[in-house]
Coordinates of N, CA and C in Angstrom, one line a residue:
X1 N 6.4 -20.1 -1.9 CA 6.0 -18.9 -1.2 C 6.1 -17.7 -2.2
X2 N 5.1 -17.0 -2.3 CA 5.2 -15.8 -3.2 C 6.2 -14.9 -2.8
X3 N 7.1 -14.2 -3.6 CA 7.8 -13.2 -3.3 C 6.8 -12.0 -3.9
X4 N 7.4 -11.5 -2.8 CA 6.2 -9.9 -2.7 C 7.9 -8.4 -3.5
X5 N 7.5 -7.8 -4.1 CA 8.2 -6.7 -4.9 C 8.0 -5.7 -3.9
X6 N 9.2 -4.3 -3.4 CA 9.0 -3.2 -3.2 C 9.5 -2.4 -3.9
X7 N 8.8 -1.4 -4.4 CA 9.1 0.2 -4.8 C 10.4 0.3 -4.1
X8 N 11.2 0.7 -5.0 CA 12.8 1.2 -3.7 C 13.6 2.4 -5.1
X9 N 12.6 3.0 -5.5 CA 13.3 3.8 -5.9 C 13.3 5.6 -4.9
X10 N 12.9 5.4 -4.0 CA 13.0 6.4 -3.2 C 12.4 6.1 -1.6
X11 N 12.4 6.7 -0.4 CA 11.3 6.2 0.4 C 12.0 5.2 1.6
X12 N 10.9 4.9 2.1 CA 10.9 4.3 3.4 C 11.0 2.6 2.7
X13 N 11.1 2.2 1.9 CA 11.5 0.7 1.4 C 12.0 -0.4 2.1
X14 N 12.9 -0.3 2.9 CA 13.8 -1.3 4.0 C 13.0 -1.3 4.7
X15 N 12.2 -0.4 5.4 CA 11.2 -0.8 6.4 C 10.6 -1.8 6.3
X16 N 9.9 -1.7 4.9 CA 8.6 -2.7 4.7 C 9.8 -4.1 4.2
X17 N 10.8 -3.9 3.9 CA 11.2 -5.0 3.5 C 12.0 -6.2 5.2
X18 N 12.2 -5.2 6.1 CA 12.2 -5.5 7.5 C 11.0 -6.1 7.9
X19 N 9.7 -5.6 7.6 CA 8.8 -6.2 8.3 C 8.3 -7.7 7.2
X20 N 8.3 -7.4 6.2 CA 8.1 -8.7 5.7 C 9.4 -10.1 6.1
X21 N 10.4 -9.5 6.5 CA 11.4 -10.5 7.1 C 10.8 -10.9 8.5
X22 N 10.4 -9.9 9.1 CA 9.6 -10.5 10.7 C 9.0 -11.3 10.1
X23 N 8.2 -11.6 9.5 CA 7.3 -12.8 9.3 C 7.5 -13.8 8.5
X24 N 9.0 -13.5 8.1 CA 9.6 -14.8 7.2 C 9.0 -14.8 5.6
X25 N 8.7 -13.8 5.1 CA 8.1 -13.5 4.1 C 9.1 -13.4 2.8
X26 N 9.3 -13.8 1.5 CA 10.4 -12.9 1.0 C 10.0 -12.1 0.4
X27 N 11.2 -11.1 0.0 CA 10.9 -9.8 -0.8 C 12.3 -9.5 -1.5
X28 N 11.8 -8.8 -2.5 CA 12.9 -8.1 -3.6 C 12.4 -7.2 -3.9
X29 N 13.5 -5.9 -4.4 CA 13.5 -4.6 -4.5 C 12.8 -4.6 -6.2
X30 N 12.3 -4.1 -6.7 CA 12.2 -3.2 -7.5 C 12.3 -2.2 -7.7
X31 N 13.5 -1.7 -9.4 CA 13.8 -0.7 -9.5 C 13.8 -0.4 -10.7
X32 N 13.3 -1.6 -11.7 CA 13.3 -1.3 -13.0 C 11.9 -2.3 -13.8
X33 N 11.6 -2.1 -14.7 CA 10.7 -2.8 -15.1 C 10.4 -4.7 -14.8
X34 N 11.7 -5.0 -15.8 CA 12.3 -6.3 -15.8 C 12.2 -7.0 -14.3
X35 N 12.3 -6.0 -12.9 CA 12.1 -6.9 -12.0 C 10.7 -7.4 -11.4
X36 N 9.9 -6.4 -12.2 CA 8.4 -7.0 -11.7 C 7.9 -8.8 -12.2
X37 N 8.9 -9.0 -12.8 CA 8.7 -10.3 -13.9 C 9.1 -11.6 -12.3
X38 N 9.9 -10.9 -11.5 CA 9.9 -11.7 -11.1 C 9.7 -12.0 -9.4
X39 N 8.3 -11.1 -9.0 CA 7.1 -10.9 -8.0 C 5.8 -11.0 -8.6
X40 N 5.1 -11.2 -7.1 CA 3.9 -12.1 -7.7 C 3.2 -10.6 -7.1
X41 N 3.8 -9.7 -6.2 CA 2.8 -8.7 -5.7 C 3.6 -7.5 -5.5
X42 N 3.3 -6.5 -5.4 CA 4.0 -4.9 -5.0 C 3.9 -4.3 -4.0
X43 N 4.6 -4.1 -3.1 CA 4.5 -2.8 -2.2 C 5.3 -1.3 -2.6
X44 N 4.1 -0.3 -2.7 CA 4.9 1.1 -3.1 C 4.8 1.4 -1.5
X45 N 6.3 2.5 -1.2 CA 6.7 2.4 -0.2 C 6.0 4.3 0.2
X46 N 6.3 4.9 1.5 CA 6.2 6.1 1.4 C 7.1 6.6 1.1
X47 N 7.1 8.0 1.0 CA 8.3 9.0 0.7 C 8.0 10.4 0.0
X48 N 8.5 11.4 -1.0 CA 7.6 12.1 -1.4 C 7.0 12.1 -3.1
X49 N 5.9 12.2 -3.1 CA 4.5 11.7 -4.1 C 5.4 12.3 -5.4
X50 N 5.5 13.2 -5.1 CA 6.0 14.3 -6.2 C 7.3 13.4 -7.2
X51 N 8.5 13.4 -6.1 CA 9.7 12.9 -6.5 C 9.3 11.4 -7.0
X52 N 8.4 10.6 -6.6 CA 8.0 9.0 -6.5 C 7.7 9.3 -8.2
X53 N 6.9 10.1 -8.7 CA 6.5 10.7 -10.1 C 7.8 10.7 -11.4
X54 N 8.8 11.6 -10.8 CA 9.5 11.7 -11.5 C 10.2 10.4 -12.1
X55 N 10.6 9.9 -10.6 CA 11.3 8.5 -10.7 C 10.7 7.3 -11.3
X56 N 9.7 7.5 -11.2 CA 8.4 6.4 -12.1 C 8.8 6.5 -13.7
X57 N 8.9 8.0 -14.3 CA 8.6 8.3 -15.7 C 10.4 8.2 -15.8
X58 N 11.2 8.0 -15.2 CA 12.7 8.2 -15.6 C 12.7 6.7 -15.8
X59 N 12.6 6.1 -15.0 CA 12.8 4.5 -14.9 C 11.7 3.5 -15.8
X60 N 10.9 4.4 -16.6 CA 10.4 3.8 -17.2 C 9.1 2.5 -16.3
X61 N 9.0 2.8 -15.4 CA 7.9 2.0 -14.4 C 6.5 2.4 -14.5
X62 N 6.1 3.7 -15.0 CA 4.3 4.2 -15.0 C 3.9 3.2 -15.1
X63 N 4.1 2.6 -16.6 CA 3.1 2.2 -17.5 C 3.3 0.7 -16.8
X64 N 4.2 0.4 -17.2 CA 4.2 -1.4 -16.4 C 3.8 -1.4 -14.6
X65 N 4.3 -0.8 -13.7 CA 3.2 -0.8 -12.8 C 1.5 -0.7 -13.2
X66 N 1.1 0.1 -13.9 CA -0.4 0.2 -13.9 C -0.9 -1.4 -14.6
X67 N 0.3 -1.6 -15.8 CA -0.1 -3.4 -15.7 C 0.2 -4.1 -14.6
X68 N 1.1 -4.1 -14.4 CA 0.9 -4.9 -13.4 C 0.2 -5.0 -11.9
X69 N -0.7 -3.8 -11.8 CA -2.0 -4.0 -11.0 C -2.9 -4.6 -11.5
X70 N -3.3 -4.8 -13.1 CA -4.1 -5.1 -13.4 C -4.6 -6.4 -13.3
X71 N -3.5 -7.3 -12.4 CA -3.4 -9.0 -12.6 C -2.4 -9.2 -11.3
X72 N -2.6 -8.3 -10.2 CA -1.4 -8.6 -9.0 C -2.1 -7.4 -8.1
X73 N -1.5 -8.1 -6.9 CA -2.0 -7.5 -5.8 C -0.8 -6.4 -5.5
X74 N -1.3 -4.8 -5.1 CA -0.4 -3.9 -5.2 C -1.1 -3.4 -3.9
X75 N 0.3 -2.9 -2.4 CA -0.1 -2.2 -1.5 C 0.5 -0.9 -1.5
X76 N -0.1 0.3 -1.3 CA 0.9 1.1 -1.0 C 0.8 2.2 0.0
X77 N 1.5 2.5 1.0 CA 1.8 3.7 2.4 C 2.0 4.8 2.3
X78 N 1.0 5.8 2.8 CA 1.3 7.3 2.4 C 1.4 7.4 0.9
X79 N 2.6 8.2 0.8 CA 2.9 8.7 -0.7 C 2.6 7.0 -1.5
X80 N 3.1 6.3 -1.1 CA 2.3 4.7 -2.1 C 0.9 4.7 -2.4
X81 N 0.2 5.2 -1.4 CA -1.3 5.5 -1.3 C -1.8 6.3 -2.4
X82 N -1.3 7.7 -2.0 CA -1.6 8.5 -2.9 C -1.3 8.3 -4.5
X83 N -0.2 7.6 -5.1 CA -0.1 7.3 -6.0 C -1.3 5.9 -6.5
X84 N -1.7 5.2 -5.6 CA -2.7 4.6 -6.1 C -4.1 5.1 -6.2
X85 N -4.4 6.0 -5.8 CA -6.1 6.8 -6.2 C -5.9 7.3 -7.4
X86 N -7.3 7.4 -8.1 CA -7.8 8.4 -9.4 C -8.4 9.6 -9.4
X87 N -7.7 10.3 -7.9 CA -7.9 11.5 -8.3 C -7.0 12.6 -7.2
X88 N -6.3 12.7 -7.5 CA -5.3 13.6 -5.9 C -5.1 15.1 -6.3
X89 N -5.4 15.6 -4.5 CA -5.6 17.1 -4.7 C -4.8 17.8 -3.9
X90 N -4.8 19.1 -3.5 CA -4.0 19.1 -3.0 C -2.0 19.7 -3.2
X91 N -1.9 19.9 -4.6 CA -2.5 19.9 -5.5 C -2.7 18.6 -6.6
X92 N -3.2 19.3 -7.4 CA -4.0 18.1 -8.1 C -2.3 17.4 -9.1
X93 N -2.2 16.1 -9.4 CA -1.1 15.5 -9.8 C -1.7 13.9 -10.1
X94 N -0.6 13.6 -11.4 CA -0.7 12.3 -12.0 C -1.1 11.3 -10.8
X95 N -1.4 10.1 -11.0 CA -2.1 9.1 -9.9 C -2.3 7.8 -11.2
X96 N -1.7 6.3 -10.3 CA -1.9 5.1 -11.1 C -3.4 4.5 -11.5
X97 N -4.3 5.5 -10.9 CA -5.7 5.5 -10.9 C -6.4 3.7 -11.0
X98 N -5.2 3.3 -9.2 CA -6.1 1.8 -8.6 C -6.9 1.4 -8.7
X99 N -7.1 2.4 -7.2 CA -8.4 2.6 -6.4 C -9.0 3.5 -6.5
X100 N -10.2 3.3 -6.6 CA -11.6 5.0 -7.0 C -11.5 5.5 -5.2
X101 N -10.4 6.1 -5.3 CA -10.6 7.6 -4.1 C -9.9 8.5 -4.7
X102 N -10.4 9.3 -3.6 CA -10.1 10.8 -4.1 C -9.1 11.0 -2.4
X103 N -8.0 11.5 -2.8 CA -6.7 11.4 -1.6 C -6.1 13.2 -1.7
X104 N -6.3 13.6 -1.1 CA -6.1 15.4 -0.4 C -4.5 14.9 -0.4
X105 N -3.5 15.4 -0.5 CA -1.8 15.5 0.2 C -1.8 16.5 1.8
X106 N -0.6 15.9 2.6 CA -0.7 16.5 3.6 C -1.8 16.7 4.3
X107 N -2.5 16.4 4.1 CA -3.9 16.7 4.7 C -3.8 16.7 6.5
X108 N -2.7 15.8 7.2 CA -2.6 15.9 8.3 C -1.7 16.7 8.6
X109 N -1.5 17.4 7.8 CA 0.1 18.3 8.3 C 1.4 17.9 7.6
X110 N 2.2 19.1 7.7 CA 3.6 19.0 7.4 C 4.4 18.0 8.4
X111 N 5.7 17.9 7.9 CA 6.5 17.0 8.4 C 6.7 17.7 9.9
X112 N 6.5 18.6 10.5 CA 7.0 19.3 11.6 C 5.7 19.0 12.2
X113 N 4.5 18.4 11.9 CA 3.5 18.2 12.9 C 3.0 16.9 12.8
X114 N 3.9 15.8 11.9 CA 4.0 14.6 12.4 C 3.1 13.8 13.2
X115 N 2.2 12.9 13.5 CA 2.3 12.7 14.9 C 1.8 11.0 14.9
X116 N 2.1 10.3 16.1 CA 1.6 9.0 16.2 C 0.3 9.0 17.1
X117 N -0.7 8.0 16.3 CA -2.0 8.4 17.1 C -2.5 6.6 17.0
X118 N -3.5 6.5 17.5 CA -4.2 5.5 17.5 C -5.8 4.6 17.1
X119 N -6.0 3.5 16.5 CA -7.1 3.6 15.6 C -7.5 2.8 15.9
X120 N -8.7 1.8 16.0 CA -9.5 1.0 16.1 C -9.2 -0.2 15.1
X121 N -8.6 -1.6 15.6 CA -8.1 -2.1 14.1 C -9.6 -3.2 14.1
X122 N -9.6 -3.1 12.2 CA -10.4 -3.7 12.2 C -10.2 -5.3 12.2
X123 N -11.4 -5.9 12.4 CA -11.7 -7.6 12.3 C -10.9 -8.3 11.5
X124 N -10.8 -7.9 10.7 CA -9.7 -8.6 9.2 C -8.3 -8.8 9.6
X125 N -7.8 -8.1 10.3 CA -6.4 -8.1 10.9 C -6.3 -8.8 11.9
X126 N -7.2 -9.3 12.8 CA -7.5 -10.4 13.6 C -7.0 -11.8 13.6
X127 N -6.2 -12.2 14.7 CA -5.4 -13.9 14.4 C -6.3 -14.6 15.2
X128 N -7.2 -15.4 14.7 CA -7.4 -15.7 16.0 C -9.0 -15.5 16.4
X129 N -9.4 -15.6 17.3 CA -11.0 -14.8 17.6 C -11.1 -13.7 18.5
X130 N -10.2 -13.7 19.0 CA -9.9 -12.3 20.0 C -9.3 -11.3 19.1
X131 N -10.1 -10.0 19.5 CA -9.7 -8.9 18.9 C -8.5 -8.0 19.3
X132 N -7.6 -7.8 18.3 CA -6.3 -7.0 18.4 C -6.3 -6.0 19.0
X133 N -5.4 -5.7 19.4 CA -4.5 -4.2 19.8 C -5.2 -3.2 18.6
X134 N -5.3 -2.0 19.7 CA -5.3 -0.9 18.6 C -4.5 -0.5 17.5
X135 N -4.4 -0.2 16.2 CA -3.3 0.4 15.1 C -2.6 1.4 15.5
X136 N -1.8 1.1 15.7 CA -0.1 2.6 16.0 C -0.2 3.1 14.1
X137 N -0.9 4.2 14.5 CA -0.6 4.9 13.3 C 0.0 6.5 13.5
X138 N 1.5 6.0 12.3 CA 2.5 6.7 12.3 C 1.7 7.4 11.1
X139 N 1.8 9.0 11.9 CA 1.9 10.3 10.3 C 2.3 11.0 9.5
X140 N 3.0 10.9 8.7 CA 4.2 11.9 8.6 C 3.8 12.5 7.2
X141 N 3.4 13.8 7.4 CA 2.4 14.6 6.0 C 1.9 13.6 5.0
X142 N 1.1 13.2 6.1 CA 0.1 11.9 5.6 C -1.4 12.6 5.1
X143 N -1.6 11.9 3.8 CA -3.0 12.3 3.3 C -3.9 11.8 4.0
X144 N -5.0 12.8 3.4 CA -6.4 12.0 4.1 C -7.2 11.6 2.4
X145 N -7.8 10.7 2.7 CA -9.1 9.7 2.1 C -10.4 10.6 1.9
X146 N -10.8 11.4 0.4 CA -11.8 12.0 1.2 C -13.0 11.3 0.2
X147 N -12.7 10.8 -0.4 CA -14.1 9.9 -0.9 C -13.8 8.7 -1.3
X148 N -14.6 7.8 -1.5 CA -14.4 6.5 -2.2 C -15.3 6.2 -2.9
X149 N -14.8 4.9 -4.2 CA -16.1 4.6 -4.7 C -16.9 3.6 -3.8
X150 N -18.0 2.9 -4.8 CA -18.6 1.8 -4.2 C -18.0 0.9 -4.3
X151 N -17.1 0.3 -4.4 CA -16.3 -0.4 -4.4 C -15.2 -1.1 -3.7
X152 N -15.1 0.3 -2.9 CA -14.3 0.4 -1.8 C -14.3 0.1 -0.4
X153 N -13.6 -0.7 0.1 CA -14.0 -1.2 1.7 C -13.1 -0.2 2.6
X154 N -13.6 0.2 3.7 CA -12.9 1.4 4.4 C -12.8 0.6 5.4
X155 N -11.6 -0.1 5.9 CA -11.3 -1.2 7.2 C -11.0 -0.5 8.4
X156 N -10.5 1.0 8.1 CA -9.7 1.2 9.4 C -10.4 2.8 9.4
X157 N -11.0 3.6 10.0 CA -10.7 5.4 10.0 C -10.3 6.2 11.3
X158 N -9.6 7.3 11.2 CA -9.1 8.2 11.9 C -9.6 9.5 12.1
X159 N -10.3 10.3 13.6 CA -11.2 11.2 13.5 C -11.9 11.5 12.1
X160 N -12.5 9.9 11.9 CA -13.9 10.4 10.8 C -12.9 9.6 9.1
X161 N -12.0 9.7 9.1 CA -11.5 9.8 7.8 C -10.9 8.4 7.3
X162 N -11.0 7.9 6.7 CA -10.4 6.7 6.3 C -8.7 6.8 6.3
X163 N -8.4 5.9 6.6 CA -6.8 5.5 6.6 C -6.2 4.2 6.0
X164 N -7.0 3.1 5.7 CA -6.7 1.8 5.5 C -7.9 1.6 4.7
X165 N -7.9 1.1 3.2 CA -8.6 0.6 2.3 C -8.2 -0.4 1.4
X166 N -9.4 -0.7 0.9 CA -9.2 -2.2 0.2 C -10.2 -2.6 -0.7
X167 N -9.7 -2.0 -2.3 CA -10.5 -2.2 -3.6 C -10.1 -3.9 -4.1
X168 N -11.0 -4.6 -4.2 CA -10.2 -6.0 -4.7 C -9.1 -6.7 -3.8
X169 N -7.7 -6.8 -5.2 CA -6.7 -7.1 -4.5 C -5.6 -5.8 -4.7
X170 N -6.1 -4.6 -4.0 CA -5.3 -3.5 -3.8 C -5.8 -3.3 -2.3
X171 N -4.8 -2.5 -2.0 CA -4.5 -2.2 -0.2 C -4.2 -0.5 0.0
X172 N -4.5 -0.2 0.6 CA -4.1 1.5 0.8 C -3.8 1.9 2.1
X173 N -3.1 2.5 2.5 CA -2.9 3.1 4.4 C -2.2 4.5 4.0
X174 N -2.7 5.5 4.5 CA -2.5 6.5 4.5 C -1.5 6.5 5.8
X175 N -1.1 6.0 6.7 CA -0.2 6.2 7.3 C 0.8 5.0 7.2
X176 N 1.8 5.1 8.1 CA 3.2 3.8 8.2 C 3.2 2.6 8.7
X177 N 2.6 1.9 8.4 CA 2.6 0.3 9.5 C 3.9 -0.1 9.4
X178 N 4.9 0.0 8.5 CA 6.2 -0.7 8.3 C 7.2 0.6 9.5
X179 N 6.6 1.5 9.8 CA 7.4 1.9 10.9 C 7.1 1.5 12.4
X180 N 6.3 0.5 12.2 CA 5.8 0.2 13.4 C 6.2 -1.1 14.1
X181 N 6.0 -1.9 15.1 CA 6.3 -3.0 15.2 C 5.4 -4.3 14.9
X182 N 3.6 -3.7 14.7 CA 3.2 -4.4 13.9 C 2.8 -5.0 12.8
X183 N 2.9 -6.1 12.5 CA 3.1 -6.4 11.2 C 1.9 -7.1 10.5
X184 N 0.6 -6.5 11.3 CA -0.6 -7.3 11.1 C -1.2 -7.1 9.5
X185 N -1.0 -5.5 9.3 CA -1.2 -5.4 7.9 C -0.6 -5.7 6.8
X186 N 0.9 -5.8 7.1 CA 1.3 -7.5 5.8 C 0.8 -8.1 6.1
X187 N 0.8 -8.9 7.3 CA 0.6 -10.5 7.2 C -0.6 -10.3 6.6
X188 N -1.6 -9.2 6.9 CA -3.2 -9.5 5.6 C -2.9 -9.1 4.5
X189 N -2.0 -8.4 4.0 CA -1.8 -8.3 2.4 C -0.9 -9.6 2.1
X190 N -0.3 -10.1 2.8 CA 0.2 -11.5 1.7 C -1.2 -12.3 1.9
X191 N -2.0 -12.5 3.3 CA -3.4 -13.3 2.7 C -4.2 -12.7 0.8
X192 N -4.2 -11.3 1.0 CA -4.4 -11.0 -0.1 C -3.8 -11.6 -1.4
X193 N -2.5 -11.3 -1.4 CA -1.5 -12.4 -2.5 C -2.1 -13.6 -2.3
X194 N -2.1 -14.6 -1.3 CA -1.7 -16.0 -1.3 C -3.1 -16.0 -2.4
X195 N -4.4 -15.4 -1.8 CA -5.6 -15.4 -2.5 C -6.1 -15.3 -4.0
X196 N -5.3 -14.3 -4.1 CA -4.9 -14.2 -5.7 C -4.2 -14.9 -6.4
X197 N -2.9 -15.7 -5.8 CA -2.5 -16.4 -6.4 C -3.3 -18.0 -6.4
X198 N -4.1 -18.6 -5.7 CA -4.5 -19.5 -6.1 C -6.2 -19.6 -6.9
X199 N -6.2 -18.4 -7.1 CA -6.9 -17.7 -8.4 C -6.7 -18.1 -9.4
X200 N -5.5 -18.1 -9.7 CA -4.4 -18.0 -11.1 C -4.5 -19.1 -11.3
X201 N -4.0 -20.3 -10.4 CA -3.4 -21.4 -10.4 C -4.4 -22.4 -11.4
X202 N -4.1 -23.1 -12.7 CA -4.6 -23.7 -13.5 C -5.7 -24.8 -12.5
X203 N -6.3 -25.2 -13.2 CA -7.4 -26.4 -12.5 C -6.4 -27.7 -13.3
X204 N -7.0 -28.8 -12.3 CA -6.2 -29.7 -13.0 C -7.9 -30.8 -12.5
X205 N -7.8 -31.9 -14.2 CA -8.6 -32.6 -14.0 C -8.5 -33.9 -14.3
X206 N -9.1 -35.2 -13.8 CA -8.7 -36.5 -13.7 C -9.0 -36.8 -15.1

């Protein structure tokens, strides 16, 4: 079973590491280079974009995260989000330049206007043939999505604006699923891992 990596150098981290245990999933923290050696995928957690920056370039993680997107499946929530677009405004600031969107900060408000709302979840998150519960999406000076490339699959949107995306094997949510109780959007990013990983997996021949 793949172990999935989280971001835990600042942020909401335990969460997502709580919800990958609801599903029996394992996971390990990352906090320094050396531990991405031994995950097959990444979750950047939320928290704030800014301080996520500093802690990146102190700990020596920029550069080896952006490798290690380049050959692994990387998700990341809110501030995780934003750190994965190539191009953030708002104001404008460094970005692991993932996914081709362009991601506004706060765009829903400060922390004092918060709010939990509800989304249309898409087909992909589906167990089953019957279609899911709505998405409980948690906001908390959550960006908004204001363009994407062609590239880009927009699975989930919120009055008009994207919230949940999906370049390749990269994942984006501008709001919190790991504060919620469902856990539909892991269980489809480890589909994403498992997918990738038997990508990798050498051919063998008689």
């Amino acid at each position: 079973m793949e172990m999935i990596g989280i971001l835990a150098l600042q942020g909401d981290f335990q969460a997502h590491a709580s919800a990958l245990a609801r599903l029996d999933l394992p996971s390990r923290f990352v906090r320094r280079p050396t531990d991405l050696t031994a995950v097959s995928a990444l979750i950047m957690p939320g928290g704030e974009s800014t301080t996520f920056l500093k802690l990146l370039e102190s700990e020596g993680l920029w550069e080896p995260i952006r490798r290690f997107g380049e050959t692994h499946p990387v998700m990341g929530t809110c501030a995780g989000a934003i750190l994965m677009a190539d191009r953030v405004e708002n104001p404008s600031q460094p970005s692991l330049g993932l996914i081709r969107m362009t991601v506004r900060r706060n765009a829903f408000g400060r922390h004092l206007s918060s709010s939990i709302r509800h989304a249309e979840a898409p087909k992909e998150l589906n167990v089953g043939r019957k279609p899911g519960p709505p998405l409980e999406v948690v906001l908390i000076r959550a960006p908004i999505v204001t363009e994407v490339g062609p590239d880009v699959e927009v699975l989930a949107s919120l009055d008009g604006q994207p919230i949940l995306v999906r370049q390749g094997h990269f994942l984006a949510a501008t709001f919190h699923p790991e504060l919620t109780a469902d856990t539909r959007i892991h269980r489809y990013f480890e589909r994403i891992v498992s997918k990738q990983e038997s990508k990798e997996e050498p051919a063998t021949g008689k």
